Short mmCIF file of C-alpha atoms and ligand atoms in Angstrom, two decimals:
data_model
loop_
_atom_site.label_atom_id
_atom_site.label_comp_id
_atom_site.label_asym_id
_atom_site.label_seq_id
_atom_site.Cartn_x
_atom_site.Cartn_y
_atom_site.Cartn_z
CA MET A 1 13.92 -20.12 -4.52
CA ALA A 2 12.03 -16.97 -5.57
CA ALA A 3 8.39 -17.27 -6.61
CA THR A 4 8.55 -15.20 -9.82
CA SER A 5 11.65 -13.86 -11.53
CA ASN A 6 10.19 -10.90 -13.46
CA ALA A 7 7.64 -9.46 -10.99
CA PRO A 8 8.11 -5.78 -10.00
CA GLY A 9 9.56 -4.61 -6.69
CA ALA A 10 10.05 -7.17 -3.94
CA ALA A 11 7.63 -9.69 -5.45
CA ARG A 12 10.35 -11.43 -7.43
CA TYR A 13 12.32 -12.09 -4.23
CA LEU A 14 9.47 -13.80 -2.36
CA PRO A 15 10.32 -17.43 -1.59
CA VAL A 16 8.01 -20.27 -2.51
CA GLU A 17 8.06 -21.44 1.12
CA ARG A 18 5.94 -19.02 3.13
CA ASP A 19 7.01 -19.15 6.73
CA LEU A 20 8.61 -16.31 8.66
CA ASP A 21 12.12 -17.78 8.61
CA ALA A 22 12.01 -18.28 4.83
CA LEU A 23 10.63 -14.78 4.30
CA ARG A 24 13.23 -13.22 6.60
CA ASP A 25 16.07 -15.06 4.84
CA ALA A 26 14.82 -14.09 1.38
CA ALA A 27 14.33 -10.44 2.35
CA GLU A 28 18.01 -10.20 3.29
CA THR A 29 18.93 -10.18 -0.40
CA CYS A 30 16.02 -8.09 -1.71
CA HIS A 31 16.93 -5.53 -4.37
CA GLY A 32 13.33 -4.61 -5.09
CA CYS A 33 14.17 -0.90 -4.90
CA SER A 34 17.35 1.12 -4.41
CA LEU A 35 17.14 1.44 -0.61
CA PHE A 36 19.26 -1.68 0.00
CA GLU A 37 22.28 0.14 -1.48
CA ASP A 38 23.03 2.45 1.47
CA ALA A 39 21.33 0.72 4.40
CA THR A 40 23.22 -1.67 6.68
CA GLN A 41 20.77 -4.53 6.38
CA THR A 42 17.16 -5.55 5.82
CA VAL A 43 15.13 -5.08 8.98
CA PHE A 44 12.40 -7.70 8.88
CA GLY A 45 9.49 -8.10 11.29
CA ASN A 46 9.78 -9.51 14.77
CA GLY A 47 7.31 -11.79 16.54
CA HIS A 48 5.64 -15.15 16.08
CA PRO A 49 3.06 -16.55 13.66
CA GLY A 50 -0.40 -16.32 15.17
CA ALA A 51 0.36 -13.10 17.08
CA PRO A 52 -3.12 -11.54 17.29
CA ILE A 53 -1.91 -7.95 16.82
CA MET A 54 0.43 -6.74 14.06
CA LEU A 55 2.01 -3.30 14.42
CA VAL A 56 3.22 -1.75 11.16
CA GLY A 57 5.55 1.26 11.25
CA GLU A 58 7.09 3.30 8.45
CA GLN A 59 10.66 2.06 8.06
CA PRO A 60 13.62 1.17 10.31
CA GLY A 61 15.41 4.12 11.87
CA ASP A 62 19.11 4.61 12.51
CA GLN A 63 19.26 2.29 15.53
CA GLU A 64 17.02 -0.34 13.93
CA ASP A 65 19.21 -0.33 10.82
CA ARG A 66 22.29 -1.06 12.94
CA ALA A 67 20.59 -3.64 15.19
CA GLY A 68 18.58 -5.39 12.46
CA GLU A 69 15.45 -5.29 14.65
CA PRO A 70 12.36 -3.09 14.37
CA PHE A 71 11.36 -0.60 17.08
CA VAL A 72 14.53 -0.75 19.19
CA GLY A 73 15.21 3.03 19.08
CA PRO A 74 13.61 5.90 21.02
CA ALA A 75 10.28 5.66 19.15
CA GLY A 76 10.20 1.93 19.89
CA ARG A 77 10.68 2.61 23.59
CA LEU A 78 7.80 5.10 23.56
CA LEU A 79 5.69 2.52 21.70
CA ALA A 80 6.49 -0.14 24.34
CA ARG A 81 5.37 2.25 27.11
CA ALA A 82 2.20 3.15 25.20
CA LEU A 83 1.35 -0.54 24.65
CA GLU A 84 1.74 -1.16 28.36
CA ASP A 85 -0.47 1.84 29.18
CA ALA A 86 -3.05 0.51 26.69
CA GLY A 87 -3.02 -2.89 28.41
CA ILE A 88 -1.56 -4.77 25.42
CA ASP A 89 0.80 -7.63 26.28
CA PRO A 90 3.96 -7.39 24.10
CA ALA A 91 3.84 -11.20 23.70
CA MET A 92 0.65 -10.71 21.62
CA VAL A 93 2.35 -8.39 19.15
CA TYR A 94 4.22 -8.86 15.86
CA GLU A 95 6.15 -5.72 14.89
CA THR A 96 7.21 -4.77 11.38
CA ASN A 97 7.53 -1.86 8.95
CA ALA A 98 5.99 -0.97 5.59
CA VAL A 99 9.52 -0.51 4.18
CA LYS A 100 12.31 -2.84 5.31
CA HIS A 101 15.40 -0.72 4.60
CA PHE A 102 16.43 2.56 6.24
CA LYS A 103 16.21 5.60 3.94
CA PHE A 104 18.41 8.51 4.98
CA THR A 105 20.63 11.37 3.89
CA ARG A 106 24.02 12.17 5.42
CA LYS A 107 24.61 15.43 7.24
CA GLY A 108 28.16 16.64 7.81
CA GLY A 109 29.47 13.45 6.27
CA LYS A 110 28.51 11.29 9.25
CA ARG A 111 25.12 11.86 10.79
CA ARG A 112 22.34 9.91 9.09
CA ILE A 113 19.06 11.84 8.82
CA HIS A 114 15.84 9.89 8.30
CA GLN A 115 14.09 10.46 4.97
CA LYS A 116 10.48 9.52 4.40
CA PRO A 117 10.20 6.66 1.87
CA GLY A 118 8.51 7.58 -1.40
CA ARG A 119 5.42 5.95 -2.84
CA THR A 120 7.53 3.90 -5.28
CA GLU A 121 9.54 2.39 -2.41
CA VAL A 122 6.43 1.72 -0.33
CA VAL A 123 4.75 -0.09 -3.23
CA ALA A 124 7.96 -1.97 -4.08
CA CYS A 125 8.25 -3.25 -0.50
CA ARG A 126 4.56 -4.09 0.02
CA PRO A 127 4.87 -7.77 -1.04
CA TRP A 128 6.91 -8.43 2.13
CA LEU A 129 4.25 -6.83 4.31
CA ILE A 130 1.45 -8.75 2.61
CA ALA A 131 3.41 -12.00 2.96
CA GLU A 132 3.92 -11.28 6.67
CA ILE A 133 0.19 -10.65 7.11
CA GLU A 134 -0.65 -13.94 5.38
CA VAL A 135 1.82 -15.92 7.51
CA VAL A 136 1.19 -14.24 10.89
CA GLN A 137 -2.60 -14.05 10.34
CA PRO A 138 -3.17 -11.21 12.80
CA GLN A 139 -6.69 -10.42 13.95
CA VAL A 140 -5.93 -6.72 14.29
CA ILE A 141 -3.40 -4.65 12.29
CA VAL A 142 -2.33 -1.30 13.75
CA LEU A 143 -0.97 1.08 11.12
CA LEU A 144 1.46 3.52 12.73
CA GLY A 145 1.61 6.70 10.65
CA ALA A 146 0.72 7.72 7.12
CA THR A 147 3.29 5.57 5.31
CA ALA A 148 2.06 2.34 6.91
CA ALA A 149 -1.60 3.31 6.52
CA GLN A 150 -1.21 4.32 2.88
CA SER A 151 0.71 1.13 2.10
CA LEU A 152 -2.43 -0.92 2.74
CA LEU A 153 -5.27 1.61 2.47
CA GLY A 154 -4.09 3.65 -0.53
CA ALA A 155 -2.37 6.98 -1.09
CA ALA A 156 -5.56 8.98 -0.44
CA PHE A 157 -5.92 7.68 3.12
CA ARG A 158 -5.56 10.34 5.82
CA VAL A 159 -4.67 9.27 9.35
CA SER A 160 -5.81 12.66 10.68
CA THR A 161 -9.45 12.00 9.74
CA GLN A 162 -9.72 8.25 10.36
CA ARG A 163 -7.37 7.50 13.23
CA GLY A 164 -8.73 5.07 15.81
CA HIS A 165 -11.54 3.88 13.50
CA GLN A 166 -11.96 0.17 12.86
CA LEU A 167 -11.38 -0.46 9.16
CA ARG A 168 -11.15 -3.33 6.66
CA LEU A 169 -8.52 -4.12 4.05
CA PRO A 170 -9.61 -2.81 0.65
CA SER A 171 -10.35 -5.44 -1.99
CA THR A 172 -7.40 -4.12 -4.00
CA VAL A 173 -5.01 -5.62 -1.42
CA ASP A 174 -4.51 -9.25 -2.32
CA VAL A 175 -4.56 -10.81 1.16
CA HIS A 176 -6.50 -14.00 1.80
CA LEU A 177 -7.40 -14.33 5.47
CA THR A 178 -10.48 -15.74 7.12
CA PRO A 179 -11.64 -14.00 9.20
CA GLU A 180 -10.41 -10.72 7.76
CA PRO A 181 -8.26 -8.62 10.10
CA THR A 182 -9.53 -5.37 11.59
CA LEU A 183 -7.31 -2.36 10.79
CA VAL A 184 -6.76 0.61 13.09
CA ALA A 185 -4.65 3.58 11.94
CA THR A 186 -2.91 5.99 14.27
CA VAL A 187 0.14 8.22 14.28
CA HIS A 188 3.73 6.94 14.33
CA PRO A 189 5.27 6.94 17.83
CA SER A 190 8.13 9.12 16.52
CA SER A 191 5.64 11.97 15.99
CA VAL A 192 4.54 11.64 19.62
CA LEU A 193 8.19 11.63 20.65
CA ARG A 194 8.91 14.76 18.61
CA ASP A 195 6.01 16.69 20.09
CA ARG A 196 7.59 18.99 22.66
CA SER A 197 4.57 21.30 22.91
CA ASP A 198 2.52 21.83 26.02
CA ARG A 199 0.05 19.40 24.44
CA HIS A 200 2.50 16.49 24.66
CA ASP A 201 0.60 14.65 27.40
CA GLU A 202 -2.62 14.92 25.41
CA VAL A 203 -0.89 13.75 22.20
CA TYR A 204 0.50 10.74 24.06
CA LYS A 205 -2.86 9.96 25.67
CA THR A 206 -4.64 10.06 22.28
CA PHE A 207 -2.03 7.66 20.90
CA VAL A 208 -2.64 5.29 23.84
CA ASP A 209 -6.40 5.59 23.26
CA ASP A 210 -5.93 4.49 19.63
CA LEU A 211 -3.92 1.45 20.80
CA ARG A 212 -6.61 0.71 23.35
CA SER A 213 -9.17 0.83 20.53
CA ALA A 214 -7.10 -1.79 18.68
CA GLY A 215 -6.99 -3.94 21.82
CA ALA A 216 -10.75 -3.55 22.21
CA ALA A 217 -11.27 -4.67 18.60
CA LEU A 218 -9.36 -7.83 19.46
CA GLY A 219 -11.53 -8.39 22.53
CA ARG A 220 -14.72 -8.04 20.45
CA ARG A 221 -13.51 -10.65 17.98
CA GLY A 222 -12.57 -12.85 20.90
S1 SF4 B 301 13.09 -1.39 0.89
FE1 SF4 B 301 11.91 -3.28 0.55
S2 SF4 B 301 11.72 -3.47 -1.68
FE2 SF4 B 301 13.35 -1.97 -1.27
S3 SF4 B 301 15.23 -3.25 -1.29
FE3 SF4 B 301 14.53 -3.10 0.84
S4 SF4 B 301 13.30 -4.93 1.20
FE4 SF4 B 301 13.51 -4.68 -1.03
#
């Protein structure tokens, strides 16, 4: 049963029961924005309640859309390597996205090209992310890229100036957790993957350093 029938975006699809299975089931039939129309399926988060670290990406990609799991494509594989290099055990991590359906355009009739979700879609989908945060109760939330960061920290947030910093949820985000989670923003692993410049090693290392900063924040809360 949905919580409210006339709320905007995804809010009207939220179930009264708030556990991950109920949320995942309810999200399968979300029509909170138009992205469900062309995508294969809803790609909900993956992990267990109580995972101390939540990773939030932008949206599922082509492979995630087909598999129904987040971070199973090339960017996910780079992320897994970076987590290992940062000393973060994957068992401690819950992975999800700010937007739960794949947004794309078709090229040549077949190939699906990723399109960045718009602000309307990010805001429409945010109730799922907030519900996941309330159920999982992470101690540290890592925001991977501008879309994820701006979903929780507002449209004016710039990853380029505040990456790796330890931040708090703004009071405008209606999440009730005690203690409050620490937020760390960094780039999306797909941008590291795309970087073919001679700075690639440095770009990767900086990404790992940001993840290490998130792991260190967890240690301090310990
Ligand atoms: S992107 Fe989010 S709000 Fe839009 S239909 Fe999918 S689950 Fe619902």
